[in-house]
Amino acid sequence: MSTGKAPGPDGFPAEFLKHFWSMLAPLFFRVVTEIKNKGYVGGHMNTANIKLLLKPDKNPMLPSSYRPISLINTDLKIISKALTSRLEKVVQSIIHQDQTGFIKNRHSTDNVRRLFNVINMAQNSKKKKIILSLDAEKAFDRVNWSFLLTVLGKFGFGESFIQWISTLYNKPKASVTTNQITSQSFTLQRGTRQGCPLSPLLFAIFVEPLAAAVRQNSVIKGIHSSISEHKINLYADDILLYLEEPQSSLEEVFNLINSFSKLSDYSINWTKSSILPLTKNSWNPANQNPQHPSTTNTIKYLGLNISPNLNELIKLNHDPMLDKVTEDLRRWNNLPISLLGRIASVKMKILPKINYLFSMIPLKPPKQWFQRLDSATTKFYTRNKKPKISLSTLQKNKDEGGLEAPNFMHYYLANQILYLTEWLKPKEYYNTWLEIEQLDCKHIKLSDLPFITATLKHHNCFKNPLIASTLTAWWKALDITNVQLKISILSPIWHNPDFKNKKTPLYLKTWEESGITHLQDLFENDKIRPYNNLTQAFDINKSNFLQYLQVTETIKKNTPLDLTTLQPPELAIYMKKISTKSKKLSKIYRALSNTNCNYLPIAKWEAELSITPSTDFWTEICCNTFKMTKNTNLQLIQYKVLHRSHTTQQKMHKMGFLATDICSQCTQNTADSYLHALWLCSPVQHFWILITEKLSSILDCRIPLSPNLCLIGDLTMLQLPANQSQSILAALAIAKKTILLNWKDKKSLNINQWQNLLTEFISMEKMSALRKQKKITCFEERWTPFLIALNLNF
């Protein structure tokens, strides 16, 4: 059970049951056994409490302005979750691919990709075609339990499982809380229960007979491809119907749904449903029945504005989103949030909205759109000031000198490559939209497109804007990662423009049917298979030696048949590897963002500190910045020091704001360089001496007076445990904070100010650690010497 959820009427959250489960489990088992035997959930266990939340910008005097949130008891959730885990194992086999909502390994993106493919397919047809978008009236609340149990029986569920569902829906009760006043409980009569793990899957089963009836009805004409018919898309209660011969098909749809409604209580609000014509003259609104849905130029589906012209998708969706994001960032600009907090805000509030559009709509927004978005986020990060650290640097990984601010272009590419990984999946992972896109590729397999080096922009597949967008994103991703697409062992042999014999791509049907499809099939032990070996391995007719010569010679013209030169790009191997994995988006994004470079001003630091470290040195320095503490204020101070982003008198002089670059804080008559300002300046140097002496005394070990340690956090000169090393880095970061607080009057620097800041910091660390016992142990290991030396007791 997931934690962090509000409890039901009994007040016991999941955390309580988890903590005391060893004691509660035997009792809970007896309760479940009694429920099964009696067929009834007794007491208040089956009672829910409905909380009312006012919807944004709604009239509080109207009941419809409130959103009901139903809270059910955790013990009942456990029973429902156990049943759900069993139902999940079979639901994919009984629910058609047309329905994707809340079903494992099915996603809303599949529905939308199919929708766009159907729209694109319709543009090339002269037949009348429409999309009917249905608006279900409180769909989850109108589920007839008797009908649901009958459907479960028809799908072949066992008597025991159906009995459990019947038991859970046997006189359940609910009460409503308004203004902290809870009503008397009342008995529910229909509907799936909000907050119950079973509800989404039960609704999918409940509505599947309607979808099956639509598919099986020959009078309802779907939109046809050359090999299949597309009629219906379902995502929970969002339903789309793809129709040809609209007049007769619509009438039959109305009759069918009305019949289904009489049996199930399911109801469609026809006045809120809509018709989207896909072709000219496909639907005449003047001839429609007053009870028919209205005709529109766009429909709303899964939060997207859909037009029959795919080229309008950016204008209808991305442009309004960009305006909203820009306005939000402008409003938030004056909030007292640090740079790290601002990046976190963009990740939490802006990125999910943008990512949703990228995941659903494959078409790429224009360059100006990304520039506007980057400009808006940059102004938010810098509070409308000139940035001292570029956006491109902030977007890098933390171990490369960045802060992992979202790179929206990379997220767009990662979302498109997600579809490419769908192309690469084995055949058993079937999606309806894959069938349509395969038809547009003619003889070339979808899974082979990413590995063809010859230009495909003039191939038939590129006429499909969805395929074109995915391929273009793939080529761009290869370019970003400095990889050149070349012929490799993953290259297809057949219908590949890379391998032409007399201007015609190679194709031998018998060889393909025998399993020879890619260059890797021609190799064994890093060498091209001899003819006899090939015929035995793939059961090919031994009279095909001339074909063997033809294939090998044609391929040799384009590339040497040497396995060492035919290795595919690492990114391509990675895409194939993760094609069936979960959380692919973040993995692809990391692959695009990992440049293996460091974006700190390394050359300046190495020259000033006279060091020539190893390649991993600066990576470790960057990582230490975020390991030393969870305090973002100190992390940011150290990060800015590493990037030398503070303004010195030397820098002000170069910008023309000061007449001289000589340091005014000491008598050395030296230019106020960055190293001078943070280390060599007389009052600063004296301050660092006091700090290192104090730390040496606290930790009973020698802390060297070194800019490598004190400024950039080089721990190689210390042989201390990790916890002590992190506490030293934090204490030194507080010392740099003290210097920055006295940046314009360094003569005021004193160790008491540092000690007060350190005490305040340790106090905050203690408060943070108190939440978990494990953190308390870590806190004590790290800070006990400081608590003793500074006589701190809190």
Short mmCIF file of N, CA and C in Angstrom, two decimals, residues 623-722:
data_model
loop_
_atom_site.label_atom_id
_atom_site.label_comp_id
_atom_site.label_asym_id
_atom_site.label_seq_id
_atom_site.Cartn_x
_atom_site.Cartn_y
_atom_site.Cartn_z
N CYS A 623 30.48 16.83 -7.42
CA CYS A 623 29.62 15.95 -6.61
C CYS A 623 29.68 16.32 -5.14
N ASN A 624 30.87 16.67 -4.64
CA ASN A 624 31.01 17.04 -3.23
C ASN A 624 30.15 18.24 -2.86
N THR A 625 29.92 19.13 -3.82
CA THR A 625 29.10 20.31 -3.57
C THR A 625 27.72 19.93 -3.08
N PHE A 626 27.18 18.84 -3.60
CA PHE A 626 25.81 18.45 -3.26
C PHE A 626 25.75 17.31 -2.25
N LYS A 627 26.93 16.72 -1.93
CA LYS A 627 26.97 15.67 -0.92
C LYS A 627 27.15 16.23 0.49
N MET A 628 27.78 17.41 0.61
CA MET A 628 28.17 17.90 1.93
C MET A 628 26.98 18.22 2.80
N THR A 629 25.84 18.60 2.21
CA THR A 629 24.66 18.96 2.98
C THR A 629 23.45 19.01 2.05
N LYS A 630 22.26 18.91 2.66
CA LYS A 630 21.02 19.10 1.90
C LYS A 630 20.61 20.58 1.88
N ASN A 631 21.35 21.41 2.62
CA ASN A 631 21.06 22.84 2.69
C ASN A 631 21.36 23.49 1.34
N THR A 632 20.32 23.91 0.64
CA THR A 632 20.51 24.44 -0.71
C THR A 632 21.24 25.77 -0.71
N ASN A 633 21.13 26.52 0.40
CA ASN A 633 21.84 27.80 0.48
C ASN A 633 23.34 27.59 0.42
N LEU A 634 23.86 26.63 1.19
CA LEU A 634 25.30 26.35 1.17
C LEU A 634 25.72 25.71 -0.15
N GLN A 635 24.88 24.82 -0.68
CA GLN A 635 25.18 24.21 -1.97
C GLN A 635 25.36 25.29 -3.04
N LEU A 636 24.47 26.27 -3.02
CA LEU A 636 24.51 27.32 -4.03
C LEU A 636 25.73 28.22 -3.86
N ILE A 637 26.12 28.48 -2.61
CA ILE A 637 27.32 29.29 -2.37
C ILE A 637 28.54 28.59 -2.96
N GLN A 638 28.70 27.29 -2.66
CA GLN A 638 29.84 26.56 -3.18
C GLN A 638 29.78 26.47 -4.71
N TYR A 639 28.59 26.26 -5.24
CA TYR A 639 28.41 26.15 -6.70
C TYR A 639 28.85 27.46 -7.38
N LYS A 640 28.43 28.59 -6.83
CA LYS A 640 28.78 29.88 -7.44
C LYS A 640 30.28 30.18 -7.30
N VAL A 641 30.88 29.73 -6.20
CA VAL A 641 32.33 29.90 -6.05
C VAL A 641 33.05 29.11 -7.14
N LEU A 642 32.64 27.86 -7.35
CA LEU A 642 33.28 27.04 -8.39
C LEU A 642 33.14 27.69 -9.77
N HIS A 643 32.02 28.38 -10.00
CA HIS A 643 31.81 29.04 -11.29
C HIS A 643 32.35 30.47 -11.30
N ARG A 644 32.97 30.91 -10.18
CA ARG A 644 33.59 32.24 -10.09
C ARG A 644 32.60 33.32 -10.52
N SER A 645 31.39 33.23 -10.00
CA SER A 645 30.32 34.13 -10.47
C SER A 645 30.17 35.41 -9.66
N HIS A 646 31.01 35.58 -8.63
CA HIS A 646 30.94 36.81 -7.83
C HIS A 646 31.77 37.91 -8.48
N THR A 647 31.30 39.14 -8.35
CA THR A 647 31.92 40.27 -9.03
C THR A 647 33.06 40.87 -8.19
N THR A 648 34.26 40.90 -8.77
CA THR A 648 35.43 41.48 -8.10
C THR A 648 35.70 42.88 -8.65
N GLN A 649 36.60 43.60 -7.98
CA GLN A 649 36.95 44.94 -8.47
C GLN A 649 37.65 44.85 -9.83
N GLN A 650 38.42 43.79 -10.05
CA GLN A 650 39.06 43.61 -11.35
C GLN A 650 38.01 43.47 -12.46
N LYS A 651 36.96 42.72 -12.19
CA LYS A 651 35.89 42.54 -13.17
C LYS A 651 35.13 43.84 -13.39
N MET A 652 34.89 44.59 -12.31
CA MET A 652 34.20 45.88 -12.43
C MET A 652 35.02 46.86 -13.25
N HIS A 653 36.34 46.79 -13.10
CA HIS A 653 37.23 47.66 -13.87
C HIS A 653 37.15 47.33 -15.36
N LYS A 654 37.16 46.03 -15.68
CA LYS A 654 37.08 45.61 -17.08
C LYS A 654 35.75 46.02 -17.71
N MET A 655 34.69 46.09 -16.88
CA MET A 655 33.37 46.48 -17.39
C MET A 655 33.23 48.00 -17.48
N GLY A 656 34.24 48.72 -16.97
CA GLY A 656 34.23 50.18 -17.08
C GLY A 656 33.56 50.90 -15.94
N PHE A 657 33.28 50.17 -14.83
CA PHE A 657 32.59 50.79 -13.71
C PHE A 657 33.56 51.36 -12.67
N LEU A 658 34.83 50.91 -12.69
CA LEU A 658 35.82 51.41 -11.75
C LEU A 658 37.05 51.90 -12.52
N ALA A 659 37.72 52.91 -11.94
CA ALA A 659 38.89 53.48 -12.62
C ALA A 659 40.12 52.59 -12.47
N THR A 660 40.15 51.75 -11.44
CA THR A 660 41.32 50.88 -11.20
C THR A 660 40.85 49.50 -10.77
N ASP A 661 41.71 48.50 -11.00
CA ASP A 661 41.38 47.14 -10.57
C ASP A 661 42.14 46.76 -9.29
N ILE A 662 42.85 47.72 -8.67
CA ILE A 662 43.61 47.45 -7.46
C ILE A 662 42.66 47.24 -6.28
N CYS A 663 42.94 46.22 -5.47
CA CYS A 663 42.09 45.90 -4.32
C CYS A 663 42.12 47.05 -3.31
N SER A 664 40.95 47.50 -2.89
CA SER A 664 40.84 48.60 -1.93
C SER A 664 40.68 48.10 -0.50
N GLN A 665 40.71 46.77 -0.33
CA GLN A 665 40.47 46.18 1.00
C GLN A 665 41.77 45.85 1.74
N CYS A 666 42.91 45.97 1.03
CA CYS A 666 44.19 45.66 1.68
C CYS A 666 45.27 46.58 1.13
N THR A 667 46.49 46.45 1.62
CA THR A 667 47.58 47.35 1.23
C THR A 667 48.59 46.67 0.31
N GLN A 668 48.19 45.58 -0.35
CA GLN A 668 49.13 44.83 -1.18
C GLN A 668 49.33 45.45 -2.56
N ASN A 669 48.49 46.43 -2.91
CA ASN A 669 48.59 47.08 -4.21
C ASN A 669 48.55 46.05 -5.35
N THR A 670 47.59 45.14 -5.22
CA THR A 670 47.45 44.03 -6.16
C THR A 670 46.06 44.06 -6.79
N ALA A 671 45.99 43.60 -8.04
CA ALA A 671 44.68 43.53 -8.70
C ALA A 671 43.75 42.60 -7.93
N ASP A 672 42.50 43.02 -7.84
CA ASP A 672 41.50 42.25 -7.09
C ASP A 672 40.94 41.14 -7.96
N SER A 673 41.77 40.12 -8.20
CA SER A 673 41.32 38.96 -8.97
C SER A 673 40.40 38.09 -8.11
N TYR A 674 39.85 37.05 -8.71
CA TYR A 674 38.92 36.19 -7.96
C TYR A 674 39.66 35.46 -6.83
N LEU A 675 40.87 34.97 -7.12
CA LEU A 675 41.64 34.28 -6.09
C LEU A 675 42.06 35.25 -4.99
N HIS A 676 42.40 36.48 -5.38
CA HIS A 676 42.77 37.48 -4.38
C HIS A 676 41.59 37.78 -3.46
N ALA A 677 40.40 37.99 -4.05
CA ALA A 677 39.23 38.38 -3.27
C ALA A 677 38.82 37.30 -2.28
N LEU A 678 38.98 36.02 -2.65
CA LEU A 678 38.52 34.93 -1.78
C LEU A 678 39.64 34.31 -0.94
N TRP A 679 40.91 34.69 -1.24
CA TRP A 679 41.99 33.99 -0.54
C TRP A 679 43.18 34.88 -0.16
N LEU A 680 43.73 35.62 -1.13
CA LEU A 680 45.00 36.30 -0.92
C LEU A 680 44.89 37.65 -0.23
N CYS A 681 43.73 38.27 -0.27
CA CYS A 681 43.53 39.57 0.37
C CYS A 681 43.86 39.44 1.88
N SER A 682 44.61 40.38 2.43
CA SER A 682 45.14 40.27 3.80
C SER A 682 44.09 39.92 4.85
N PRO A 683 42.97 40.68 4.96
CA PRO A 683 41.99 40.31 5.99
C PRO A 683 41.36 38.94 5.73
N VAL A 684 41.22 38.58 4.47
CA VAL A 684 40.65 37.27 4.14
C VAL A 684 41.62 36.16 4.51
N GLN A 685 42.93 36.37 4.20
CA GLN A 685 43.94 35.37 4.54
C GLN A 685 43.99 35.15 6.05
N HIS A 686 43.95 36.25 6.83
CA HIS A 686 43.94 36.12 8.30
C HIS A 686 42.71 35.34 8.75
N PHE A 687 41.57 35.60 8.15
CA PHE A 687 40.32 34.89 8.49
C PHE A 687 40.46 33.39 8.22
N TRP A 688 41.06 33.03 7.08
CA TRP A 688 41.22 31.61 6.75
C TRP A 688 42.17 30.91 7.72
N ILE A 689 43.17 31.64 8.20
CA ILE A 689 44.09 31.05 9.19
C ILE A 689 43.33 30.69 10.46
N LEU A 690 42.48 31.62 10.92
CA LEU A 690 41.69 31.36 12.11
C LEU A 690 40.74 30.18 11.92
N ILE A 691 40.14 30.11 10.73
CA ILE A 691 39.17 29.04 10.45
C ILE A 691 39.85 27.68 10.46
N THR A 692 40.96 27.55 9.75
CA THR A 692 41.65 26.24 9.70
C THR A 692 42.19 25.83 11.06
N GLU A 693 42.66 26.82 11.86
CA GLU A 693 43.12 26.50 13.21
C GLU A 693 41.97 26.02 14.08
N LYS A 694 40.81 26.67 13.95
CA LYS A 694 39.64 26.30 14.74
C LYS A 694 39.16 24.90 14.36
N LEU A 695 39.11 24.61 13.07
CA LEU A 695 38.67 23.29 12.62
C LEU A 695 39.67 22.21 13.05
N SER A 696 40.96 22.53 13.01
CA SER A 696 41.97 21.57 13.46
C SER A 696 41.78 21.24 14.94
N SER A 697 41.43 22.27 15.71
CA SER A 697 41.21 22.06 17.14
C SER A 697 39.96 21.23 17.39
N ILE A 698 38.88 21.52 16.66
CA ILE A 698 37.61 20.81 16.85
C ILE A 698 37.74 19.34 16.50
N LEU A 699 38.41 19.05 15.37
CA LEU A 699 38.47 17.68 14.86
C LEU A 699 39.72 16.94 15.31
N ASP A 700 40.58 17.63 16.04
CA ASP A 700 41.81 17.02 16.56
C ASP A 700 42.65 16.41 15.43
N CYS A 701 42.76 17.15 14.36
CA CYS A 701 43.61 16.75 13.24
C CYS A 701 44.00 18.01 12.48
N ARG A 702 45.04 17.92 11.67
CA ARG A 702 45.52 19.10 10.97
C ARG A 702 44.70 19.36 9.72
N ILE A 703 44.10 20.55 9.66
CA ILE A 703 43.39 21.00 8.47
C ILE A 703 44.31 21.99 7.76
N PRO A 704 44.87 21.63 6.61
CA PRO A 704 45.87 22.49 5.96
C PRO A 704 45.28 23.81 5.47
N LEU A 705 46.09 24.84 5.53
CA LEU A 705 45.70 26.15 5.00
C LEU A 705 45.97 26.13 3.50
N SER A 706 45.00 25.65 2.74
CA SER A 706 45.19 25.45 1.30
C SER A 706 43.97 25.94 0.54
N PRO A 707 44.16 26.74 -0.52
CA PRO A 707 43.02 27.18 -1.32
C PRO A 707 42.35 26.00 -2.04
N ASN A 708 43.13 24.95 -2.31
CA ASN A 708 42.54 23.77 -2.96
C ASN A 708 41.43 23.19 -2.09
N LEU A 709 41.68 23.10 -0.79
CA LEU A 709 40.68 22.57 0.13
C LEU A 709 39.63 23.62 0.46
N CYS A 710 40.07 24.80 0.85
CA CYS A 710 39.15 25.81 1.38
C CYS A 710 38.24 26.41 0.31
N LEU A 711 38.73 26.54 -0.93
CA LEU A 711 37.92 27.19 -1.97
C LEU A 711 37.16 26.19 -2.83
N ILE A 712 37.85 25.20 -3.40
CA ILE A 712 37.15 24.31 -4.33
C ILE A 712 36.74 22.98 -3.70
N GLY A 713 37.19 22.72 -2.44
CA GLY A 713 36.76 21.51 -1.75
C GLY A 713 37.51 20.27 -2.14
N ASP A 714 38.81 20.39 -2.37
CA ASP A 714 39.65 19.24 -2.72
C ASP A 714 39.95 18.44 -1.45
N LEU A 715 39.37 17.25 -1.35
CA LEU A 715 39.53 16.43 -0.15
C LEU A 715 40.68 15.45 -0.23
N THR A 716 41.41 15.47 -1.34
CA THR A 716 42.47 14.46 -1.52
C THR A 716 43.59 14.59 -0.49
N MET A 717 43.75 15.80 0.07
CA MET A 717 44.82 15.99 1.05
C MET A 717 44.39 15.61 2.46
N LEU A 718 43.13 15.19 2.64
CA LEU A 718 42.63 14.77 3.95
C LEU A 718 42.39 13.27 3.95
N GLN A 719 42.85 12.59 4.96
CA GLN A 719 42.59 11.17 5.11
C GLN A 719 41.61 10.99 6.27
N LEU A 720 40.33 11.38 6.01
CA LEU A 720 39.33 11.34 7.05
C LEU A 720 38.12 10.52 6.59
N PRO A 721 37.30 10.02 7.54
CA PRO A 721 36.07 9.33 7.15
C PRO A 721 35.15 10.26 6.36
N ALA A 722 34.26 9.67 5.56
CA ALA A 722 33.38 10.45 4.68
C ALA A 722 32.55 11.46 5.45
#
